[in-house]
Every structure is written in structure tokens, then in C-alpha cells.
Amino acid sequence: MEKKIIYVDNAATTAMSDRAIAAMQPYFKGIYGNPSSLHTVGQTAKEALDGARRKIAACLNCEPGEVYFTSGGSEADNQCIRSAALQGAKKGKKHIISTAFEHHAVLHTLKKLEKEGFEVTYLDVHGNGLITAEEVKAAIRPDTALVTIMYANNEVGTIQPISQIGKVCREAGVVFHTDAVQAAGHIPVDVRADSIDMLSLSAHKFHGPKGVGALYCRKGLPLLTFIEGGAQEKGKRAGTENIPGIVGMAAALEEACGNMQENAERLTRMRDRLIDGLLKVPYSGLNGDREHRLPGNINISFEGAEGESLILYADALGICLSSGSACTTASLQPSHVLMSLGLPHEVAHCSLRITLGDTNTEEDVDYMLVHIPEVVKKVRDISSLWDDYVSGKIKHIYDK
Amino acid sequence: MALYSDKVMDHFTNPRNVGIIEDADGIGEVGNAVCGDIMKIYLKIDKESGIISDVKFKTFGCGSAIASSSMATEMIKGKPLSQALELTNKAVAEALDGLPAHKMHCSVLAEEAIRAAIKDYYDKNGIEYDRSKFPEPHEEEHGETEE
Ligand SMILES: Cc1ncc(COP(=O)(O)O)c(C=O)c1O
Ligand SMILES: [Zn+2]
């Protein structure tokens, strides 16, 4: 019997949509030209490239000339942040504002910039995984070069008040970058309405191919050349373009944006059913704000049940999900995101992240609602920490 | 799962000797919630022969920690204390057909928990022992998270 697989790790990556695959097909063999070539085969590929740029611009509400293709979200984050930092430094501005729970593509770039003489203010995230525009405003200084705050968080799914933050930055004349890797294609992103200057996205998070992404850089804002070489991407990113990937990304984003409301409603319904059902497990708690939350994100801690064990037992039942526990990474530290919400170590180690996507069904939700509580019980039955909660040696964090 | 050997997965999925011994002769608990692995080992010891007649464990931790606990308890059950004291985390890892490099620290806890339980037994019964053989369980270093 073939093992049932329920993939609910869509924040890590998604399956490609049929439309995106179909859109890519012609560009491997039939239309394989180099867009820089002047002949027909090359120019046909160039048309595809331009068309993809137009589609992505339409989804973000910007001009095609403001879209640059990259190898993914990480590269886009690196290029945007480095660009804004360099521009700031030219004017003597070497201060950057961010949050403690950004993706490592952002955090590690900032850490490097700190070594290069920049000062970074990491805003504390509230216990619900949100920050406010007022807090950003209060942190802005005359020498602030950049504010970089993620649109939606990859672990706890919280959606920041981006348009308010954008407004604050615009009024202060500070460049505002947002990592919209988890948001694009899932919730409305409008760079004009949200006063965004720079933005990163990644195709594989919205049913497009892996290894391709894009950045938006508002017209008039200088962009650093990230890869030296040919004149591709207006000289800002050399290298023959990944035409199949770019076309697939554009098709996937167009499809995701076209079905956004319907998808979001469906996922939100399943999400809420899972949250309500799983919180019935004694001594469990939701991580991240319940309202300002991505449609497909569920992140719950179960006291005394370590995350990697939960993942492995769930995997044995065909449920593919993730955790913020330390033992799922190479270090002993639990997820910096969960720690930034102020969770104690022992609770941060005990989280499960379920991220729903287009392929999931209500039956998947039913299956998880039966089996995940069993998995939690199995892990707790082995857990010495759980014994300590039960005997009263340590105090419960959650009531009931 | 390619992360772990079949042996690890077997001991993780069907851990041996899980539980507590109410009237244990020695109890050892090592690790902490900060690094995410805590092991507690209970020993029943035959006082005449110095043989571990029963052993149970409870572990809060990852697959590697649980499998190491299970394997380590199997390896010392029915053995004299002197032999249990010789058990190393390397031997436990080998018996599990190896552990990923970054998971070796989880198996160290099993070795330390057994030592701590034996020390507890010696202390409770006023048995003399070589203190140098019982170093304090070492503190784990906390590196920066990498994905
Ligand atoms: C919020 C966020 N930013 C950036 C990235 C990196 O994107 P990519 O894998 O395309 O480099 C990810 C995904 O891993 C992400 O979730
Ligand atoms: Zn571990």
C-alpha cells in the first residue's frame, strides 16, 4: 500500500502548479534562445522575459522596469539591503532598522553590515509576533538609511502593518525594504499603496519553480550591481537569464494572485479548524497573532513535547511538517523567531509548524486532527519534562 | 528518513525501557531545557552482585536523544555497575549504526545520565568511589543558529 503523504510544510516550499509547469515547457527546447541575441530565436525569448516582467509588475502594482530577476528570495534580500546601505553610507547615513525575527537572509546580511561599520536597531517583536508603525517611527534617526521589516513571518505567519510602516518611512524619507517572500501570492501586496521602496519575493513559495525570485526597486532609487558581468537586468545582475524559471514564476504569481481571495478563504477555514482542534490538546498554545496571520499558518507549542520528535512521529504517519526546535538545526538554540516572541526555551523547543497550501484538503485537516494529538501524547509519554509538569515540579506555561 | 539510520529509527519509534522506577536505587538526570534534551535514568541495582537488574528512562528530546537513551539502557541492563560505568557515547552511537555529526551531543547525555544515576546510588548507600571518574556533566556550548 502506498503511504499516504500529507504535505503541510508549504512555508518551506510548495509543489509547482500545473499552469506554471505548462508555461515553462516551451522554454527548455523550443524557445531556448538567449534574450541578448539579436536573431529571432533570441528575441522570442526576450519577449517571454518582458512578458514575465509585466505580469509580475501587474501583481505588485509597479512598473515592469522596477522588477529585477534574481536567483531567489535570499539574493533579493541581499541585493536590496546592500544597495540601500551603500546609498545611505554615501550620504553619511549608517543606521538601519529591522526586527529580531527576520529571515537569516536579512539577519546575516545585517550582521555583516554591522561588521562593516553600520549600526542596526533590531526592534523587539511583541509576544504576538507583531511590531507597530509607531515603534518604527520612534526608532528612525537622522542617520537612518534603511528600514527592513518582513511582510509576513515564515515561522509564525504574522503579517506586519506594512502600509503603516511604509507611510512612516516615506514621511521620514527613509528607504523601506520588505521581505515579502511569504506574502507574495498569498495576501495582497501593493507596493504603491503600501509605500514600499524595495521588496523581495521567491517563486517556490507560491507554486513556482525553485531557484528564481525577483526584487522590486522603486524607480529613481539606485540599485547596486550585485553580480558583475554582462548587461542583463540593466547591468544590475549579470548572467544569462533563467528564462524557464522566470516564465514559470510569472505564471505562478499570476495564478496565485488571480485566485488569491478564494484560496485565502479556503486556507483560512482549514487553518482555523486546525488551530481550534489542536488547541484542545491540554497545555498547548498558539504562537503568533491569531488575526494578523497568513491564511495557511498554524504554529502551536505543546508543553513537554520536543519538536523534532513530533516531526519524526508525524512523518511516520505521512504528515510532513516542521518545528522551531533546536535539534532540527545544527545548533542547540531553538528558533530565533520563537525566542524573539519571548517564549521560554522549553516551550520554543516544543513547537510544530503546519503550513497549508493549495494541495491540502479538508480530509487532510481531519487526518491531522486525529493523529497530531496522538503524536503529542506519544512524545509526552516518553518525556521527562512532561513528568515534571505533571508532578508540579515545574509550572505550566499554558492554562488547562 | 535519511537523517537517521534504520537502527536509530527503530529505537526511536519503539523505544525500549521507557518509564520510571518508583523505588529506584539510583536516579540520574542530565541536560536542560535550554539545549532541548533532558534525560532521566532510573536504576534498580542488586546490592549483592552489583548488577543492574532493571533500568528505565524518560527523555525530553530529539530522535537522537530518545534512540540513544533506549540503546544505552539496553546496553547496561543486566550488567554489573563496573561495566555500565565504561559505557561511552561513542559505543552507544556505534550500536545505533552511527549518528549525524551534529547529533553526537545528544548521545553524550545518555552516558552522563547513567553515570549520574550510579553516582546517586553510591551516594545514597555510602559506597566509596573514585570521584575523578564522575566529572560534572559538561555544559553544552551554544552556537548560533544556522539553517
Ligand atoms: C521570509 C523568507 N525570506 C527569504 C527566504 C529565502 O528564499 P529563497 O529560498 O528563495 O532564497 C525564505 C525562504 O526560505 C523566507 O521564508
Ligand atoms: Zn538532540
Coordinates of C-alpha atoms and ligand atoms in Angstrom, one line a residue:
Chain A
M1 CA 0.0 0.0 0.0
E2 CA 1.4 3.4 -0.9
K3 CA 2.0 5.6 2.1
K4 CA -0.4 8.5 2.5
I5 CA 1.5 11.8 2.3
I6 CA 0.1 15.0 3.7
Y7 CA 2.5 17.8 2.9
V8 CA 1.9 20.7 5.2
D9 CA 5.2 22.4 5.0
N10 CA 4.3 25.0 2.4
A11 CA 6.3 27.8 4.1
A12 CA 9.4 25.7 3.3
T13 CA 8.5 25.2 -0.3
T14 CA 5.5 24.4 -2.4
A15 CA 4.6 22.0 -5.2
M16 CA 4.6 23.6 -8.6
S17 CA 1.3 24.4 -10.1
D18 CA 0.3 22.7 -13.4
R19 CA -0.1 26.1 -15.0
A20 CA 3.5 27.1 -14.1
I21 CA 4.9 23.8 -15.4
A22 CA 3.0 24.1 -18.6
A23 CA 4.1 27.7 -19.0
M24 CA 7.8 26.7 -18.6
Q25 CA 7.7 23.7 -21.1
P26 CA 8.3 25.6 -24.3
Y27 CA 11.3 27.4 -23.0
F28 CA 13.6 24.4 -22.5
K29 CA 13.8 23.2 -26.1
G30 CA 11.5 25.1 -28.5
I31 CA 12.2 28.7 -27.4
Y32 CA 15.7 28.2 -25.9
G33 CA 17.3 31.4 -27.2
N34 CA 19.4 33.9 -25.3
P35 CA 17.4 37.1 -24.8
S36 CA 20.5 39.1 -25.6
S37 CA 20.8 37.6 -29.1
L38 CA 19.5 39.7 -31.9
H39 CA 18.1 36.9 -34.0
T40 CA 14.6 35.6 -34.0
V41 CA 15.3 32.7 -31.6
G42 CA 16.8 35.1 -29.1
Q43 CA 14.2 37.8 -29.5
T44 CA 11.4 35.3 -28.9
A45 CA 13.0 34.5 -25.6
K46 CA 13.3 38.2 -24.9
E47 CA 9.6 38.7 -25.5
A48 CA 8.9 36.0 -22.9
L49 CA 11.2 37.7 -20.4
D50 CA 9.5 41.1 -21.0
G51 CA 6.1 39.4 -20.7
A52 CA 7.1 37.8 -17.4
R53 CA 8.3 41.1 -16.1
R54 CA 5.0 42.8 -17.0
K55 CA 3.0 40.0 -15.2
I56 CA 5.0 40.3 -12.0
A57 CA 4.8 44.1 -12.1
A58 CA 1.0 43.9 -12.5
C59 CA 0.8 41.6 -9.4
L60 CA 2.8 44.1 -7.3
N61 CA 1.2 47.2 -8.8
C62 CA 4.5 48.6 -10.1
E63 CA 6.1 49.3 -13.5
P64 CA 7.9 46.4 -15.3
G65 CA 11.1 48.5 -15.3
E66 CA 11.0 48.3 -11.5
V67 CA 11.3 44.5 -11.4
Y68 CA 14.6 42.7 -11.4
F69 CA 15.0 38.9 -11.6
T70 CA 17.2 37.1 -9.1
S71 CA 18.1 33.6 -8.1
G72 CA 15.6 33.7 -5.2
G73 CA 14.5 35.4 -2.1
S74 CA 17.9 35.3 -0.4
E75 CA 19.6 37.0 -3.2
A76 CA 16.9 39.6 -3.5
D77 CA 17.2 40.3 0.2
N78 CA 21.0 40.6 0.0
Q79 CA 20.9 42.9 -3.0
C80 CA 18.2 45.2 -1.7
I81 CA 19.7 45.6 1.8
R82 CA 23.2 46.1 0.5
S83 CA 22.0 48.7 -2.1
A84 CA 20.2 50.8 0.4
A85 CA 23.0 50.5 2.9
L86 CA 25.6 51.6 0.4
Q87 CA 23.4 54.6 -0.8
G88 CA 22.9 55.6 2.8
A89 CA 26.6 55.4 3.6
K90 CA 27.4 57.7 0.7
K91 CA 25.3 60.4 2.5
G92 CA 26.8 59.5 5.8
K93 CA 23.8 57.5 7.0
K94 CA 24.9 54.3 8.5
H95 CA 21.9 53.3 10.7
I96 CA 19.5 50.5 9.8
I97 CA 16.2 49.5 11.5
S98 CA 14.9 45.9 11.4
T99 CA 13.4 43.3 13.7
A100 CA 14.8 40.4 15.7
F101 CA 12.8 37.8 13.8
E102 CA 13.7 38.4 10.2
H103 CA 14.8 35.6 7.9
H104 CA 18.5 34.8 8.0
A105 CA 18.9 36.1 4.5
V106 CA 18.2 39.5 6.1
L107 CA 19.7 39.0 9.6
H108 CA 23.0 37.6 8.3
T109 CA 23.3 40.4 5.8
L110 CA 22.7 42.9 8.6
K111 CA 25.3 41.2 10.9
K112 CA 27.8 41.6 8.1
L113 CA 27.0 45.2 7.6
E114 CA 27.4 45.7 11.4
K115 CA 31.0 44.4 11.0
E116 CA 31.4 46.9 8.2
G117 CA 30.5 49.8 10.4
F118 CA 26.8 50.1 10.2
E119 CA 24.6 50.3 13.3
V120 CA 21.4 48.2 13.3
T121 CA 18.5 48.6 15.6
Y122 CA 16.6 45.3 16.0
L123 CA 13.1 46.2 17.1
D124 CA 11.7 43.8 19.7
V125 CA 8.8 41.9 18.4
H126 CA 5.7 41.7 20.8
G127 CA 4.6 38.4 22.2
N128 CA 2.0 38.2 19.4
G129 CA 4.7 38.4 16.7
L130 CA 3.9 42.0 15.7
I131 CA 5.5 45.4 15.8
T132 CA 3.8 48.7 15.3
A133 CA 4.5 51.6 12.9
E134 CA 4.9 53.9 16.0
E135 CA 7.8 51.8 17.2
V136 CA 9.4 52.1 13.8
K137 CA 8.8 55.8 13.8
A138 CA 10.4 56.2 17.2
A139 CA 13.5 54.3 16.1
I140 CA 14.1 56.4 13.0
R141 CA 17.1 58.8 13.4
P142 CA 18.5 61.5 11.1
D143 CA 21.2 59.0 10.0
T144 CA 18.8 56.1 9.3
A145 CA 19.5 54.7 5.8
L146 CA 17.0 51.8 5.7
V147 CA 14.1 50.1 7.4
T148 CA 13.8 46.4 6.5
I149 CA 10.9 44.6 8.0
M150 CA 9.4 41.4 6.7
Y151 CA 5.8 41.5 5.3
A152 CA 4.9 38.1 6.8
N153 CA 6.9 35.8 9.1
N154 CA 7.9 32.4 7.8
E155 CA 7.5 30.6 11.1
V156 CA 4.6 32.2 13.0
G157 CA 2.9 33.7 10.0
T158 CA 2.3 37.1 11.5
I159 CA 1.5 39.9 9.0
Q160 CA 3.0 43.3 9.9
P161 CA 1.2 46.6 9.4
I162 CA 3.2 47.2 6.3
S163 CA 1.3 50.1 4.8
Q164 CA 1.5 52.0 8.1
I165 CA 5.2 51.3 8.4
G166 CA 5.7 52.3 4.7
K167 CA 3.9 55.6 5.4
V168 CA 6.1 56.3 8.4
C169 CA 9.2 55.6 6.3
R170 CA 8.1 57.6 3.3
E171 CA 7.3 60.6 5.6
A172 CA 10.7 60.4 7.1
G173 CA 12.4 60.0 3.8
V174 CA 13.9 56.6 4.8
V175 CA 14.2 53.7 2.3
F176 CA 11.8 50.9 3.2
H177 CA 12.5 47.3 2.2
T178 CA 10.3 44.4 2.9
D179 CA 10.9 40.7 2.6
A180 CA 7.6 39.6 1.0
V181 CA 8.7 36.0 0.3
Q182 CA 5.9 34.5 2.5
A183 CA 3.4 37.2 1.5
A184 CA 3.6 37.4 -2.3
G185 CA 0.9 35.4 -4.0
H186 CA -0.9 34.7 -0.6
I187 CA -2.1 38.1 0.6
P188 CA -2.5 41.4 -1.3
V189 CA 0.8 43.1 -1.8
D190 CA 0.7 46.6 -3.4
V191 CA 4.0 48.5 -3.4
R192 CA 2.3 51.8 -4.2
A193 CA -0.5 51.6 -1.6
D194 CA 2.0 50.2 0.9
S195 CA 4.7 52.8 0.2
I196 CA 7.3 50.1 -0.3
D197 CA 10.6 51.2 -1.9
M198 CA 12.2 47.7 -2.2
L199 CA 10.7 44.2 -1.9
S200 CA 11.9 40.6 -2.3
L201 CA 10.0 37.6 -3.4
S202 CA 10.7 34.0 -4.3
A203 CA 8.9 31.8 -6.8
H204 CA 9.0 28.5 -4.9
K205 CA 6.8 29.8 -2.1
F206 CA 3.8 30.3 -4.4
H207 CA 3.9 27.2 -6.5
G208 CA 6.6 28.4 -8.9
P209 CA 10.0 26.8 -9.5
K210 CA 12.9 26.9 -7.1
G211 CA 16.0 29.0 -7.6
V212 CA 14.3 32.0 -9.0
G213 CA 12.9 35.2 -7.5
A214 CA 12.6 38.9 -8.1
L215 CA 13.1 42.2 -6.4
Y216 CA 11.2 45.4 -6.8
C217 CA 13.2 48.6 -6.6
R218 CA 11.2 51.8 -6.9
K219 CA 12.2 53.9 -10.0
G220 CA 14.8 56.5 -9.2
L221 CA 16.2 54.5 -6.3
P222 CA 19.8 53.4 -7.0
L223 CA 20.3 49.6 -7.2
L224 CA 23.7 48.1 -6.6
T225 CA 25.1 45.8 -9.2
F226 CA 25.2 42.5 -7.4
I227 CA 26.8 40.2 -10.0
E228 CA 29.3 41.8 -12.4
G229 CA 29.3 40.8 -16.0
G230 CA 27.0 41.3 -18.9
A231 CA 24.3 43.9 -19.2
Q232 CA 21.4 41.7 -18.1
E233 CA 18.8 43.3 -15.7
K234 CA 20.0 46.8 -16.7
G235 CA 23.5 45.9 -15.6
K236 CA 22.4 45.2 -12.0
R237 CA 22.6 41.4 -12.2
A238 CA 24.8 39.8 -14.9
G239 CA 24.2 36.4 -16.3
T240 CA 22.0 34.8 -19.0
E241 CA 18.5 34.9 -17.6
N242 CA 16.8 31.8 -16.3
I243 CA 14.0 32.1 -18.9
P244 CA 12.1 28.9 -18.0
G245 CA 12.3 29.7 -14.3
I246 CA 11.3 33.4 -14.8
V247 CA 8.4 32.4 -17.0
G248 CA 7.3 29.8 -14.5
M249 CA 7.5 32.3 -11.7
A250 CA 5.4 34.8 -13.6
A251 CA 2.7 32.2 -14.4
A252 CA 2.6 31.0 -10.8
L253 CA 2.3 34.5 -9.4
E254 CA -0.4 35.5 -11.9
E255 CA -2.3 32.4 -11.0
A256 CA -1.9 32.9 -7.3
C257 CA -2.9 36.5 -7.4
G258 CA -5.9 35.6 -9.6
N259 CA -7.2 33.0 -7.1
M260 CA -6.0 34.8 -4.0
Q261 CA -9.2 35.6 -2.3
E262 CA -10.7 32.2 -3.0
N263 CA -7.5 30.4 -1.9
A264 CA -7.1 32.5 1.2
E265 CA -10.7 31.9 2.3
R266 CA -10.3 28.2 1.9
L267 CA -7.0 28.0 3.7
T268 CA -8.2 30.3 6.5
R269 CA -11.1 28.0 7.1
M270 CA -8.9 24.9 7.3
R271 CA -6.3 26.9 9.4
D272 CA -8.9 27.9 11.9
R273 CA -10.3 24.4 12.2
L274 CA -6.8 23.1 12.9
I275 CA -6.0 25.8 15.4
D276 CA -9.2 25.3 17.3
G277 CA -8.9 21.5 17.2
L278 CA -5.2 21.3 18.2
L279 CA -5.6 23.8 21.0
K280 CA -7.9 21.3 22.6
V281 CA -4.7 19.3 23.3
P282 CA -4.1 20.1 27.0
Y283 CA -1.4 22.6 27.7
S284 CA -0.8 23.9 24.2
G285 CA -0.6 27.4 22.9
L286 CA -0.7 29.3 19.6
N287 CA 2.4 31.2 18.6
G288 CA 1.8 34.4 16.7
D289 CA -1.3 36.6 16.5
R290 CA -4.5 34.9 15.6
E291 CA -5.9 37.7 13.4
H292 CA -3.0 39.2 11.6
R293 CA -1.9 35.8 10.3
L294 CA -1.1 34.2 6.9
P295 CA -4.1 32.1 5.8
G296 CA -2.2 28.8 5.9
N297 CA 0.0 29.2 9.0
I298 CA -0.5 27.2 12.2
N299 CA 2.2 27.3 14.8
I300 CA 1.5 25.7 18.2
S301 CA 3.7 24.7 21.1
F302 CA 2.8 21.6 23.1
E303 CA 4.4 21.7 26.6
G304 CA 6.8 18.9 27.2
A305 CA 6.8 17.5 23.7
E306 CA 10.0 18.2 21.8
G307 CA 9.7 19.4 18.2
E308 CA 12.0 17.0 16.3
S309 CA 10.3 14.0 17.9
L310 CA 7.0 15.4 17.0
I311 CA 8.1 15.8 13.4
L312 CA 9.5 12.3 13.1
Y313 CA 6.5 10.6 14.6
A314 CA 4.2 12.7 12.4
D315 CA 6.4 11.8 9.4
A316 CA 5.9 8.1 10.2
L317 CA 2.1 8.8 9.7
G318 CA 2.8 10.6 6.5
I319 CA 2.4 14.1 7.8
C320 CA 5.2 16.4 6.7
L321 CA 5.6 19.5 8.8
S322 CA 8.3 21.4 10.7
S323 CA 9.2 22.8 14.1
G324 CA 11.3 25.5 15.7
S325 CA 13.1 23.2 17.9
A326 CA 16.9 23.3 18.2
C327 CA 17.5 19.7 17.4
T328 CA 16.1 20.3 13.9
T329 CA 19.0 22.6 13.2
A330 CA 22.8 22.2 13.6
S331 CA 22.8 24.3 16.8
L332 CA 21.4 23.9 20.2
Q333 CA 19.4 27.1 20.1
P334 CA 15.7 27.0 19.3
S335 CA 14.3 29.2 16.6
H336 CA 15.3 32.8 16.9
V337 CA 11.8 33.7 15.8
L338 CA 10.1 31.9 18.7
M339 CA 12.7 33.3 21.1
S340 CA 12.0 36.8 19.8
L341 CA 8.4 36.3 20.9
G342 CA 9.6 35.8 24.4
L343 CA 8.9 32.1 24.6
P344 CA 10.9 30.3 27.3
H345 CA 13.4 27.8 25.8
E346 CA 11.5 24.8 26.9
V347 CA 8.4 26.0 25.1
A348 CA 10.2 27.2 22.0
H349 CA 11.7 23.6 21.6
C350 CA 8.2 22.2 21.6
S351 CA 6.6 23.9 18.6
L352 CA 5.0 22.5 15.5
R353 CA 4.5 24.5 12.3
I354 CA 1.8 23.4 9.9
T355 CA 1.7 25.5 6.7
L356 CA -1.2 24.7 4.4
G357 CA -1.1 25.1 0.7
D358 CA -3.3 24.7 -2.4
T359 CA -2.9 20.9 -2.5
N360 CA -4.3 20.4 1.0
T361 CA -7.9 19.3 1.6
E362 CA -10.4 19.2 4.5
E363 CA -9.7 15.5 4.7
D364 CA -6.1 16.3 5.4
V365 CA -7.3 18.5 8.3
D366 CA -9.5 15.7 9.6
Y367 CA -6.5 13.3 9.5
M368 CA -4.2 15.7 11.3
L369 CA -6.8 16.5 13.9
V370 CA -6.9 12.8 14.7
H371 CA -3.2 12.0 14.5
I372 CA -1.3 15.0 15.8
P373 CA -2.9 14.8 19.3
E374 CA -1.8 11.1 19.3
V375 CA 1.7 12.1 18.3
V376 CA 1.8 14.7 21.1
K377 CA 0.7 12.1 23.6
K378 CA 3.3 9.6 22.4
V379 CA 6.1 12.1 22.8
R380 CA 4.8 13.3 26.2
D381 CA 4.6 9.7 27.4
I382 CA 8.4 9.4 26.9
S383 CA 9.2 12.9 28.1
S384 CA 10.9 13.6 31.5
L385 CA 10.0 17.2 31.1
W386 CA 6.3 16.3 30.8
D387 CA 6.6 14.3 34.0
D388 CA 7.9 17.4 35.7
Y389 CA 4.9 19.4 34.6
V390 CA 2.5 16.7 35.7
S391 CA 4.2 16.3 39.2
G392 CA 4.2 20.1 39.6
K393 CA 8.0 20.3 39.8
I394 CA 7.8 22.9 37.1
K395 CA 4.9 25.3 36.4
H396 CA 2.7 25.0 33.3
I397 CA 3.0 27.9 30.9
Y398 CA -0.5 27.5 29.4
D399 CA -3.6 27.1 31.4
K400 CA -5.6 23.9 31.1
Chain B
M1 CA 14.1 9.3 6.8
A2 CA 17.6 9.7 5.5
L3 CA 18.6 11.7 8.6
Y4 CA 18.9 8.7 10.8
S5 CA 19.9 5.0 10.4
D6 CA 17.2 2.3 10.5
K7 CA 18.6 1.3 13.9
V8 CA 18.1 4.8 15.3
M9 CA 14.6 4.9 13.8
D10 CA 13.8 1.5 15.3
H11 CA 14.8 2.6 18.8
F12 CA 13.1 6.0 18.4
T13 CA 9.9 4.5 17.1
N14 CA 9.8 1.7 19.6
P15 CA 11.9 2.9 22.5
R16 CA 12.9 0.1 25.0
N17 CA 12.8 0.6 28.7
V18 CA 10.6 3.7 28.8
G19 CA 9.2 4.5 32.2
I20 CA 10.0 5.2 35.7
I21 CA 11.0 3.0 38.7
E22 CA 9.2 4.2 41.8
D23 CA 11.6 2.6 44.2
A24 CA 14.7 3.2 42.1
D25 CA 18.1 2.7 43.8
G26 CA 19.7 5.4 41.7
I27 CA 18.3 8.3 39.6
G28 CA 20.3 10.4 37.2
E29 CA 19.1 13.4 35.3
V30 CA 21.2 15.4 32.9
G31 CA 20.7 18.1 30.2
N32 CA 18.5 21.1 30.4
A33 CA 15.6 22.7 28.6
V34 CA 17.8 25.4 27.1
C35 CA 19.6 23.0 24.8
G36 CA 16.5 20.9 24.3
D37 CA 17.5 17.5 25.6
I38 CA 16.9 16.2 29.1
M39 CA 17.4 12.6 30.1
K40 CA 16.4 10.9 33.3
I41 CA 17.5 7.4 34.1
Y42 CA 16.3 5.1 36.9
L43 CA 18.3 2.1 38.1
K44 CA 17.4 -0.9 40.1
I45 CA 20.5 -2.5 41.5
D46 CA 21.1 -5.9 43.0
K47 CA 23.1 -4.9 46.1
E48 CA 24.8 -8.3 46.5
S49 CA 26.1 -8.7 43.0
G50 CA 26.2 -5.0 41.9
I51 CA 24.3 -5.9 38.8
I52 CA 21.7 -3.6 37.2
S53 CA 18.6 -5.7 37.5
D54 CA 16.3 -3.1 35.9
V55 CA 16.6 0.3 34.2
K56 CA 14.0 2.7 32.9
F57 CA 14.3 6.1 31.2
K58 CA 12.3 9.2 30.3
T59 CA 13.8 11.6 27.8
F60 CA 12.7 15.0 26.6
G61 CA 14.5 15.5 23.3
C62 CA 15.0 14.8 19.7
G63 CA 15.1 11.4 17.8
S64 CA 18.8 11.0 18.5
A65 CA 18.3 11.6 22.3
I66 CA 15.5 9.2 22.6
A67 CA 17.2 6.5 20.5
S68 CA 20.4 6.9 22.5
S69 CA 18.5 6.6 25.8
S70 CA 16.8 3.5 24.5
M71 CA 20.0 1.9 23.2
A72 CA 22.1 2.8 26.3
T73 CA 19.5 1.3 28.7
E74 CA 19.6 -1.9 26.6
M75 CA 23.4 -2.0 26.8
I76 CA 23.6 -1.8 30.6
K77 CA 20.6 -3.9 31.6
G78 CA 21.7 -7.0 33.4
K79 CA 25.3 -5.7 33.5
P80 CA 27.5 -5.0 36.5
L81 CA 27.9 -1.4 37.5
S82 CA 31.6 -1.5 36.7
Q83 CA 30.7 -2.3 33.1
A84 CA 27.9 0.3 32.9
L85 CA 30.5 2.9 34.0
E86 CA 32.6 2.0 31.0
L87 CA 29.8 2.8 28.5
T88 CA 30.8 5.7 26.2
N89 CA 28.6 7.8 24.0
K90 CA 30.7 6.5 21.1
A91 CA 29.7 3.0 21.9
V92 CA 26.1 4.0 22.0
A93 CA 26.4 5.8 18.7
E94 CA 28.1 2.8 17.1
A95 CA 25.5 0.4 18.3
L96 CA 22.9 2.7 16.6
D97 CA 24.9 2.4 13.3
G98 CA 26.1 6.0 13.8
L99 CA 24.5 9.4 14.4
P100 CA 24.8 12.6 12.3
A101 CA 27.8 14.7 13.4
H102 CA 25.6 17.5 14.9
K103 CA 23.6 14.9 16.9
M104 CA 26.5 13.4 18.8
H105 CA 25.9 15.7 21.7
C106 CA 22.5 14.1 22.2
S107 CA 24.2 10.7 22.8
V108 CA 26.6 12.2 25.3
L109 CA 23.7 12.8 27.6
A110 CA 22.9 9.0 27.8
E111 CA 26.4 8.3 29.0
E112 CA 26.2 11.1 31.5
A113 CA 22.8 10.2 32.8
I114 CA 23.9 6.6 33.6
R115 CA 27.0 7.9 35.4
A116 CA 24.8 10.3 37.4
A117 CA 22.4 7.5 38.3
I118 CA 25.3 5.3 39.5
K119 CA 26.8 8.2 41.5
D120 CA 23.4 8.7 43.1
Y121 CA 23.3 5.1 44.1
Y122 CA 26.8 5.2 45.6
D123 CA 26.0 8.4 47.5
K124 CA 22.7 7.1 48.9
N125 CA 24.4 3.9 50.1
G126 CA 27.6 5.4 51.4
I127 CA 29.6 3.5 48.9
E128 CA 33.2 4.8 48.3
Y129 CA 34.1 5.6 44.8
D130 CA 36.8 7.3 42.7
R131 CA 35.5 10.9 42.4
S132 CA 37.6 11.6 39.4
K133 CA 35.6 9.1 37.5
F134 CA 32.5 11.3 37.9
P135 CA 33.1 14.6 36.3
E136 CA 30.3 17.1 36.4
P137 CA 28.2 16.7 33.3
H138 CA 29.6 19.2 30.8
E139 CA 27.9 22.4 29.8
E140 CA 26.9 22.4 26.1
E141 CA 28.2 25.3 24.0
H142 CA 25.5 27.3 22.4
G143 CA 26.4 28.2 18.8
E144 CA 24.5 30.5 16.6
T145 CA 21.5 29.0 14.7
E146 CA 22.2 28.1 11.1
E147 CA 19.5 26.9 8.7
Ligands
LIG1 C1 10.8 35.1 4.8 C2 11.8 34.4 3.8 N1 12.8 35.2 3.3 C3 13.7 34.6 2.4 C4 13.7 33.3 2.1 C5 14.7 32.7 1.2 O1 14.2 32.5 -0.1 P1 14.9 31.6 -1.1 O2 14.9 30.2 -0.6 O3 14.2 31.7 -2.4 O4 16.4 32.1 -1.2 C6 12.7 32.5 2.7 C7 12.5 31.0 2.4 O5 13.4 30.2 2.7 C8 11.7 33.1 3.6 O6 10.8 32.3 4.1
ZN2 ZN 19.1 16.3 20.5

